[in-house]
XYZ file of C-alpha atoms in Angstrom:
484
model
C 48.865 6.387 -17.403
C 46.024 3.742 -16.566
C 43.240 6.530 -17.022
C 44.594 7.729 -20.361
C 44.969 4.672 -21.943
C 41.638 3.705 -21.099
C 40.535 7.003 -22.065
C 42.507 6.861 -25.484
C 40.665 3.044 -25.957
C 37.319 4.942 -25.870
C 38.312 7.268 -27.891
C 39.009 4.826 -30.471
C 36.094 2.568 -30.552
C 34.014 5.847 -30.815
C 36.105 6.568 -33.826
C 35.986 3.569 -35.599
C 32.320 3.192 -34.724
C 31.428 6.278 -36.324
C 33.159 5.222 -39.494
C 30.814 2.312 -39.485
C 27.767 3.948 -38.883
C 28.096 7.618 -39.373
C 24.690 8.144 -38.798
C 23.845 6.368 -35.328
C 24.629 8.529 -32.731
C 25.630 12.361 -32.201
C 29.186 12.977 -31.462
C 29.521 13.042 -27.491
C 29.726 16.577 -25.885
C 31.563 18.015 -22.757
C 29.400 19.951 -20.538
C 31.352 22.093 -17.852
C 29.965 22.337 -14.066
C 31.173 25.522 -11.704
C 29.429 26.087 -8.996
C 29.875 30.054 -8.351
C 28.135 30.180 -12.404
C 30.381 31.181 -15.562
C 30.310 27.658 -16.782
C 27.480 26.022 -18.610
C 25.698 24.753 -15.237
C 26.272 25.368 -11.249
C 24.764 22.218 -10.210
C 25.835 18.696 -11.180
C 22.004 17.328 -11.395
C 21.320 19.916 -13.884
C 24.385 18.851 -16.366
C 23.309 15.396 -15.753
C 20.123 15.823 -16.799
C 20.855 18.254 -19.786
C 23.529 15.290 -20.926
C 23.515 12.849 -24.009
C 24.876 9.233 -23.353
C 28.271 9.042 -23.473
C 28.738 13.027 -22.798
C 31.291 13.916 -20.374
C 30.519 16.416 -17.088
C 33.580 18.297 -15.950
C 33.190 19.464 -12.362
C 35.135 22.328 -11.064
C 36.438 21.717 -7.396
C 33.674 22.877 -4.583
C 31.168 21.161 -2.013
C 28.002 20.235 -4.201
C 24.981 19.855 -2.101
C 22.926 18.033 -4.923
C 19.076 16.825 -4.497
C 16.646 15.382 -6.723
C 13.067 14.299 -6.187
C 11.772 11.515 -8.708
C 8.336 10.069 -8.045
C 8.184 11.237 -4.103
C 11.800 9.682 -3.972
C 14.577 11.697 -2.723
C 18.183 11.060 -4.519
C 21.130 12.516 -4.409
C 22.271 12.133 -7.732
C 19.918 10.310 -10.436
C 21.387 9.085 -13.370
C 19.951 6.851 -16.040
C 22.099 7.338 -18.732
C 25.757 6.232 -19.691
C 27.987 9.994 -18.659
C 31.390 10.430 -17.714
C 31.584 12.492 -14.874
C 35.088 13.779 -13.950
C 35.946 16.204 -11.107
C 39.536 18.374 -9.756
C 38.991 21.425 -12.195
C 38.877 24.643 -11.535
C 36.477 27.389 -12.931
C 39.083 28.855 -14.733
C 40.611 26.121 -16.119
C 38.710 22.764 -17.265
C 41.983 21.898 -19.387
C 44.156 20.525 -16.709
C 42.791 17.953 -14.527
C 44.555 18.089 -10.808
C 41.709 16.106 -8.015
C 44.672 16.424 -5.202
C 44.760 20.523 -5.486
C 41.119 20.685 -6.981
C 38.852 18.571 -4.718
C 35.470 18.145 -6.071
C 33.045 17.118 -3.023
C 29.037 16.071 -3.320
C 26.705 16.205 -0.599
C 23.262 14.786 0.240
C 20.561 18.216 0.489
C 20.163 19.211 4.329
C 18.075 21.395 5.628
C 18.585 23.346 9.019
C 15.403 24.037 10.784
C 14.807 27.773 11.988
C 11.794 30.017 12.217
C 12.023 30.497 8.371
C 13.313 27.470 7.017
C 10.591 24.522 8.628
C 9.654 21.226 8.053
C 7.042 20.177 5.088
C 5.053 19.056 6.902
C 4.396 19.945 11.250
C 1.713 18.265 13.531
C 0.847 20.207 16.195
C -1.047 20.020 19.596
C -4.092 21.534 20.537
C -2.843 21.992 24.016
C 0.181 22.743 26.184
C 1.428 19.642 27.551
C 4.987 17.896 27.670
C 3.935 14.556 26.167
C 3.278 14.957 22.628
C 5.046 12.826 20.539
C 7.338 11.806 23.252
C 10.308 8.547 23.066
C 7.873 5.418 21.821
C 4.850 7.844 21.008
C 5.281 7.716 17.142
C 4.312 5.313 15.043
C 3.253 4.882 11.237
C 1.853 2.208 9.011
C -1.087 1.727 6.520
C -3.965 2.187 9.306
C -7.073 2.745 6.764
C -6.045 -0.114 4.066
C -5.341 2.122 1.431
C -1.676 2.514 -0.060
C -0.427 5.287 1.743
C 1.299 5.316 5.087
C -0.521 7.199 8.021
C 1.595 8.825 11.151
C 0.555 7.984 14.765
C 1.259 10.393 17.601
C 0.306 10.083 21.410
C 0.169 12.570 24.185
C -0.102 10.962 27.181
C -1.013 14.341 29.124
C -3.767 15.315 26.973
C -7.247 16.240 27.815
C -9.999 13.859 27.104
C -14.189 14.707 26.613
C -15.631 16.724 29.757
C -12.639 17.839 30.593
C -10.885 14.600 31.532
C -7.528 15.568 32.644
C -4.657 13.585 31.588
C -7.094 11.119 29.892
C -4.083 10.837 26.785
C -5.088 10.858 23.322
C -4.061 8.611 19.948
C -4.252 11.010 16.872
C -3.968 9.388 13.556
C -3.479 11.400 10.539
C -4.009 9.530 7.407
C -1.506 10.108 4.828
C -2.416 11.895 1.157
C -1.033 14.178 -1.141
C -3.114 17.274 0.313
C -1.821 16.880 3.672
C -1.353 20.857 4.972
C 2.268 22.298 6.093
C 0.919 22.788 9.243
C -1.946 20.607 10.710
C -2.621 22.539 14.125
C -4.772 20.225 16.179
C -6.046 23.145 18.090
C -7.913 23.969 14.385
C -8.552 21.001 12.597
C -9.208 17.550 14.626
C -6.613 14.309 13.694
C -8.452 11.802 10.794
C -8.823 9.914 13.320
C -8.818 10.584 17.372
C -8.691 7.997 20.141
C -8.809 9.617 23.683
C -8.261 7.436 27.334
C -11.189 6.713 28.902
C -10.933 8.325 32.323
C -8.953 11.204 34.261
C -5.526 10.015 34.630
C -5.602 7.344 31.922
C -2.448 8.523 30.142
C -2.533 6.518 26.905
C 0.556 7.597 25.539
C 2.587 4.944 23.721
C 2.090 3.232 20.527
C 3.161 0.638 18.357
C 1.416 -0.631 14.435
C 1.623 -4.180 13.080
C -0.693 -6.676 11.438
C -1.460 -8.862 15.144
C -4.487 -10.990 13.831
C -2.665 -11.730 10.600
C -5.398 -10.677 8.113
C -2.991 -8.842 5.814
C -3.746 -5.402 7.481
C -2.158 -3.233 9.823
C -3.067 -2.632 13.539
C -2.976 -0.259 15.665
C -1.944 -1.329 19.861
C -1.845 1.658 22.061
C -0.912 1.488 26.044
C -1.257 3.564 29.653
C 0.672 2.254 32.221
C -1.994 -0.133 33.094
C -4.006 -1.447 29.623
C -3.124 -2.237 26.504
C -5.913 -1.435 23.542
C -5.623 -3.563 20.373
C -7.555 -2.144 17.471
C -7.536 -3.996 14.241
C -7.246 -2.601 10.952
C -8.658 -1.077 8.635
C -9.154 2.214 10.604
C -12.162 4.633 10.590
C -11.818 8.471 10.556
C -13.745 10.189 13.547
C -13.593 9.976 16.764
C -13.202 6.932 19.387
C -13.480 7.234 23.186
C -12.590 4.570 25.115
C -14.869 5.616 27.795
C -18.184 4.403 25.896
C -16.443 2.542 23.092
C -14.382 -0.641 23.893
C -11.124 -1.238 21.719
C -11.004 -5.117 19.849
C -9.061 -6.186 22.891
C -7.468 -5.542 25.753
C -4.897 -6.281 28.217
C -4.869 -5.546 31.896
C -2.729 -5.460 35.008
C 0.086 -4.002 32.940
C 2.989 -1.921 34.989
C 6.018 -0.359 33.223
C 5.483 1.968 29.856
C 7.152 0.950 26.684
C 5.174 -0.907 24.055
C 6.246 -2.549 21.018
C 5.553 -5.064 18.082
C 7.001 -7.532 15.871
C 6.721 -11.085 14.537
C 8.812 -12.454 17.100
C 8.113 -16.548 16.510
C 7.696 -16.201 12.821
C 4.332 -17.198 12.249
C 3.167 -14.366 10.298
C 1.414 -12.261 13.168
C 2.500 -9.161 15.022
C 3.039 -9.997 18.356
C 2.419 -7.608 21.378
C 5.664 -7.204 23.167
C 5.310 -4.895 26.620
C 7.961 -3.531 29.097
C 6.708 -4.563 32.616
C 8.430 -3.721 35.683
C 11.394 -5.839 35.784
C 10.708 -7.823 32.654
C 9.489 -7.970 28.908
C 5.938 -10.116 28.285
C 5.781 -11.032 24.509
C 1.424 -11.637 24.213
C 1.418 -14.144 20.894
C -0.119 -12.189 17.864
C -3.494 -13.764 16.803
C -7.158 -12.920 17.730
C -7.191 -11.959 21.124
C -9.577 -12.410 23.302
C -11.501 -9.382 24.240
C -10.299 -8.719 27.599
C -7.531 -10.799 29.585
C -4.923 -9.655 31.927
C -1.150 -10.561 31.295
C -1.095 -13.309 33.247
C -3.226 -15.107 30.816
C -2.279 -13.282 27.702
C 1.522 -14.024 27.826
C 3.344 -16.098 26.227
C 6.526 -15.801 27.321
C 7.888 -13.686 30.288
C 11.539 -12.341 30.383
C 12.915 -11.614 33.744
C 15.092 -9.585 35.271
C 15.518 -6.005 33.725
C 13.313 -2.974 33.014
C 12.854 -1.783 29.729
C 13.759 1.736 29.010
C 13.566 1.406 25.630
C 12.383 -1.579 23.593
C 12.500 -2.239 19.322
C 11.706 -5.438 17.174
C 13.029 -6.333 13.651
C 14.593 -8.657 11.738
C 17.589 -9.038 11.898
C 18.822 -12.004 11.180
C 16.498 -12.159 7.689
C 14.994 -15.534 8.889
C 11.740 -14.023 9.016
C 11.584 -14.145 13.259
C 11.908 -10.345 14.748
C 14.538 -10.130 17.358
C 13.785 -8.087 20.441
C 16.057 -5.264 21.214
C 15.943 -4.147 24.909
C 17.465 -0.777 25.759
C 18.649 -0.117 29.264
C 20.197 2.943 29.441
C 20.714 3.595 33.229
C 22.667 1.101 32.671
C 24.361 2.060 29.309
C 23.714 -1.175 27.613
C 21.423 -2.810 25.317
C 20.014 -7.018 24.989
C 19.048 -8.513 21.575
C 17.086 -11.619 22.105
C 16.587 -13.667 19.555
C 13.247 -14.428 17.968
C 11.749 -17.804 18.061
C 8.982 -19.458 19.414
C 7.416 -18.431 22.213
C 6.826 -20.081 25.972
C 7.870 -19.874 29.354
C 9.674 -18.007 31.470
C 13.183 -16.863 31.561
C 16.353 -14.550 32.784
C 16.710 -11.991 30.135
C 20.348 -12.527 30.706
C 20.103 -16.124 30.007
C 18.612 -15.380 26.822
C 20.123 -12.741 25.378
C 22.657 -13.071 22.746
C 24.127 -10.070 22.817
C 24.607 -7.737 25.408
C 26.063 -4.367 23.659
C 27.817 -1.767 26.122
C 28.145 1.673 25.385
C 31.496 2.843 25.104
C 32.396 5.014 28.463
C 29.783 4.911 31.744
C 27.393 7.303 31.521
C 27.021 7.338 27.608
C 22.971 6.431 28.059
C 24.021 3.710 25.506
C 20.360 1.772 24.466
C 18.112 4.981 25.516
C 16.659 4.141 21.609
C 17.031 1.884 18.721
C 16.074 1.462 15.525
C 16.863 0.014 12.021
C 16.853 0.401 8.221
C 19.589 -1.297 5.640
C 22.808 1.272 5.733
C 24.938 -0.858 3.634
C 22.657 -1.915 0.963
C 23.070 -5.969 1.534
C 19.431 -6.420 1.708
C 19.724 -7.100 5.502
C 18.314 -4.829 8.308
C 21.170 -3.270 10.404
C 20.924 -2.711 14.126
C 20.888 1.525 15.086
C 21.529 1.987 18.993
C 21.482 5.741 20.312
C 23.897 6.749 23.204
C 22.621 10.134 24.383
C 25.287 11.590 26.306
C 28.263 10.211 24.649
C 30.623 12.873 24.740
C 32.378 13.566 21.588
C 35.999 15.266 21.810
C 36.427 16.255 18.104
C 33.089 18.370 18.160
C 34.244 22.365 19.085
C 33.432 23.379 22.734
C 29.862 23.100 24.160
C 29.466 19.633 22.776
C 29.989 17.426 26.030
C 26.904 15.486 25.189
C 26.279 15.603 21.393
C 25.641 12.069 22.023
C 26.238 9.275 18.932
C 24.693 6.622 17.198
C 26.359 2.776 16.488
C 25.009 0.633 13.822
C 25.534 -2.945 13.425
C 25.161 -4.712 10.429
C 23.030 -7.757 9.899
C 23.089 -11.130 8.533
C 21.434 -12.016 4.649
C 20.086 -15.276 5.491
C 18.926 -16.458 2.904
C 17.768 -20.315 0.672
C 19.006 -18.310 -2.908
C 17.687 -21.233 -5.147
C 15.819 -24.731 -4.478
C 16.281 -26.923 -7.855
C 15.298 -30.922 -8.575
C 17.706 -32.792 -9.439
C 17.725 -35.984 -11.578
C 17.673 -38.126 -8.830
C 14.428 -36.694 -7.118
C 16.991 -34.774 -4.562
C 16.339 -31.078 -3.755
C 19.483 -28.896 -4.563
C 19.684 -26.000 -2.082
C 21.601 -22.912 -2.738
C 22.369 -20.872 0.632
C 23.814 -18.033 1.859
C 24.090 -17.644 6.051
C 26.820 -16.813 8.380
C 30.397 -17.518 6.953
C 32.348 -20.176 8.654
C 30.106 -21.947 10.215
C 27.186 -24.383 10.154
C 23.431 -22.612 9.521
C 20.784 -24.562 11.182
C 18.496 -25.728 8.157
C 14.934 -26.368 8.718
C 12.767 -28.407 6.912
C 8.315 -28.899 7.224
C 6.122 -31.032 5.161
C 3.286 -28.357 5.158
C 4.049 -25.396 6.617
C 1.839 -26.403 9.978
C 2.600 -24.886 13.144
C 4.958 -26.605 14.859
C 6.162 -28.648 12.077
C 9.868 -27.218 11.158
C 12.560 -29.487 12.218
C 16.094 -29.971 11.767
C 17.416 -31.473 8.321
C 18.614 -34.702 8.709
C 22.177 -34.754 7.991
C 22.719 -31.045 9.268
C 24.317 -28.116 6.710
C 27.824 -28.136 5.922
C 29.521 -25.263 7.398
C 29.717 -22.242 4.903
C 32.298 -20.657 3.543
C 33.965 -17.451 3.876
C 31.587 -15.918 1.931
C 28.443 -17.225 3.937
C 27.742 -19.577 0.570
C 26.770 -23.324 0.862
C 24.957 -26.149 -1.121
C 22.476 -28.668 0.928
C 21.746 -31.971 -0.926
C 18.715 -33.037 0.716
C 17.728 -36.881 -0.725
C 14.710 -36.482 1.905
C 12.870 -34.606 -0.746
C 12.712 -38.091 -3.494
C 8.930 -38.526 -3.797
C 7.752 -35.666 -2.051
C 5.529 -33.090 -3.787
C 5.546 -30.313 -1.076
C 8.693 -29.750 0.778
C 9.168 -26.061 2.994
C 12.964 -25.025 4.251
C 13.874 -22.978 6.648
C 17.330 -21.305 7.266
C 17.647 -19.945 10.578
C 20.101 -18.088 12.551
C 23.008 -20.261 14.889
């Protein structure tokens, strides 16, 4: 009864707004949608886009898989115009609207790989080795300054210049809008091609980020051994690290994963690199050309291996948090970013320590993130890779699973002067609970301290209001809203 009245309502106003002005707008039109054809369209997209504002699209029941690419975007539905879209009718009968018997169902566009249907686009090796684009040997970012991403893939195994066995290679291959369906390495060379510089080498693993802070991205590759920073912007051609020496290195290493991320929130990638039993976290900047980890890092955390390792945001506060996967284990560690120094447990510093949900579920063997639930906040993605799943049909004992957990919008919303010189902050953090507040006269390192009186706590909603009477007389005033 709800629906019709409201339907009647609109029914009306378009009525009496025609009377007023007969000659604004078309009358609105009903466009039928059956998949299996007979009807005016079989796909929803194409109604959509056929559609006047203020048209209705009547959907007869079936499973649409819809797709729509707008400006290299993909959507599932894209709509810019005021429609009514109603589903639960059947081909036969767009009369008699019945969703419970008539289910109308639309699906994001997949696409199954198989020897006829591929990828767009495949990157493949020149040789026959087991280490191309292994776990933590992909990468991408804007590597030649232009405005176009560029993918990064290692194989640790490959074969360098005079037949250098195991050498590893770094192929970077710069993104465009000619880029071939199939870019066979064994026929056409990477843009750009960075091999290991002896026998054995085995650069394999690498990780992209702005680490000197100039506004451009970086490129850190790493053998068990050495780490090789090279800055940005990248050339095409060929570098060999056996006659060419990278920006900067890092030496003594032991372990294999390689990441980076602003960790301490100064505006610089920092180099963070699983060891054997710990994490080092070298402080983004300009490096010196050669230094071993003992003198490159800044802070050293104890006590684990890293068989996986990711860094992110989380929080929104602007510091990257450091996700350690350890698998063996089935678990994962989130440390929190902030400054950097010292020495310490990982266990001691961790604030959470996420188990997988049965032993042997490989919980942390990767991780990842991206903003599932559209809050503006980066969410958390943890792979389990045996995780057995019950409700799968047989042959399924280790389909494996993925968790995601969301994160926290921290965020200062609005800073305003009042009347009385005070600066009126609007906030949004964790609800319930007190935020700690920052505050800097100039933005110097080192300078952010706590607001004097603290935050109240906010309320359910995250949402609180700082009245901060330190601001009367100051022209420059920088706040900072961290995580608890």
């Amino acid at each position: 009864m709800v629906i019709a009245m409201r339907i009647m309502r609109k029914l009306w106003r378009s009525l009496v707004l025609s009377l007023l002005l007969p000659l604004a707008a078309a009358e609105a039109a009903e466009r039928r949608v059956c998949k299996s054809g007979g009807a005016d369209f079989t796909t929803i997209q194409a109604a959509v886009d056929a559609a006047q504002p203020g048209d209705v699209i009547k959907v007869a029941a079936a499973t649409y898989t819809e797709a729509k690419l707008v400006t290299g975007t993909p959507f599932n539905l894209y709509i810019t115009k005021n429609i009514i879209i109603r589903g639960g009718y059947t081909c036969a009968d767009f009369i008699n609207q019945n969703p419970s018997a008539n289910v109308t169902t639309i699906r994001p566009s997949t696409k199954t790989l198989s020897p006829t249907n591929q990828a767009t686009w495949q990157f493949r090796s020149g040789e026959i080795t087991t280490s191309f684009a292994i776990p933590n040997s992909l990468a991408a970012g804007k590597l030649n300054n232009d405005a176009i991403d560029d993918l990064v893939v290692c194989e640790g195994n490959a074969t360098g210049p005079g037949n250098r066995t195991e050498a590893g290679a770094v192929f970077v291959f710069f993104g465009g809008a000619g880029l071939p369906a199939l870019w066979d390495l064994a026929a056409m060379p990477a843009s750009l091609t960075i091999y290991g510089p002896a026998t054995n080498s085995g650069i394999g693993r690498v990780a992209v980020g702005d680490v000197n802070g100039d506004g451009k991205s970086d490129l850190v590759v790493r053998s068990i051994t050495t780490a090789y920073i090279f800055y940005g912007p990248l050339p095409a051609g060929t570098i060999d690290l056996a006659s060419v020496q990278a920006n900067a290195t890092i030496t003594g290493l032991t372990g294999a994963w390689l990441e980076a991320g602003d960790v301490d929130g100064d505006g610089k990638a920092d180099i963070i690199l699983g060891l054997t039993n710990e994490t080092a976290v070298v402080r983004g900047g300009t490096l010196a050309a050669s230094q071993t980890i003992g003198a490159a890092a800044a802070a050293r955390f104890t006590g684990l291996t890293p068989q996986a390792l990711y860094a992110f945001d989380w929080h929104g506060d602007g510091k990257a948090e450091m996700v350690i996967g350890d698998q063996s284990n089935n678990r994962a560690l989130v440390v929190v970013g902030a400054a950097l120094s010292g020495t310490a447990d990982v266990f001691d510093r961790a604030a959470w320590i996420i188990t997988g949900e049965v032993t042997g579920d490989r919980f942390g063997v990767s991780a990842g993130s991206g903003d599932l639930d559209g809050d503006g906040a980066a969410d958390l993605i943890i792979g389990s890779r045996q995780h057995l799943v019950t409700n799968h049909t047989p042959n399924f004992g280790d389909a494996g699973a993925i968790y995601v957990f969301y994160g926290a919008n921290l965020k200062i919303l609005s800073i305003a002067r009042a009347a009385n010189g005070h600066a009126i902050l609007q906030c949004r953090g964790l609800p319930n609970q007190v935020n700690p507040l920052q505050v800097s006269p100039d933005l110097s390192p080192g300078s952010f301290a706590p607001i004097v009186p603290p935050p109240p706590a906010a309320d359910g909603a995250g949402a609180f209001q700082y009245d901060d009477a330190g601001a009367v007389g100051q022209t420059k005033r920088f706040y900072r809203l961290s995580f608890p």
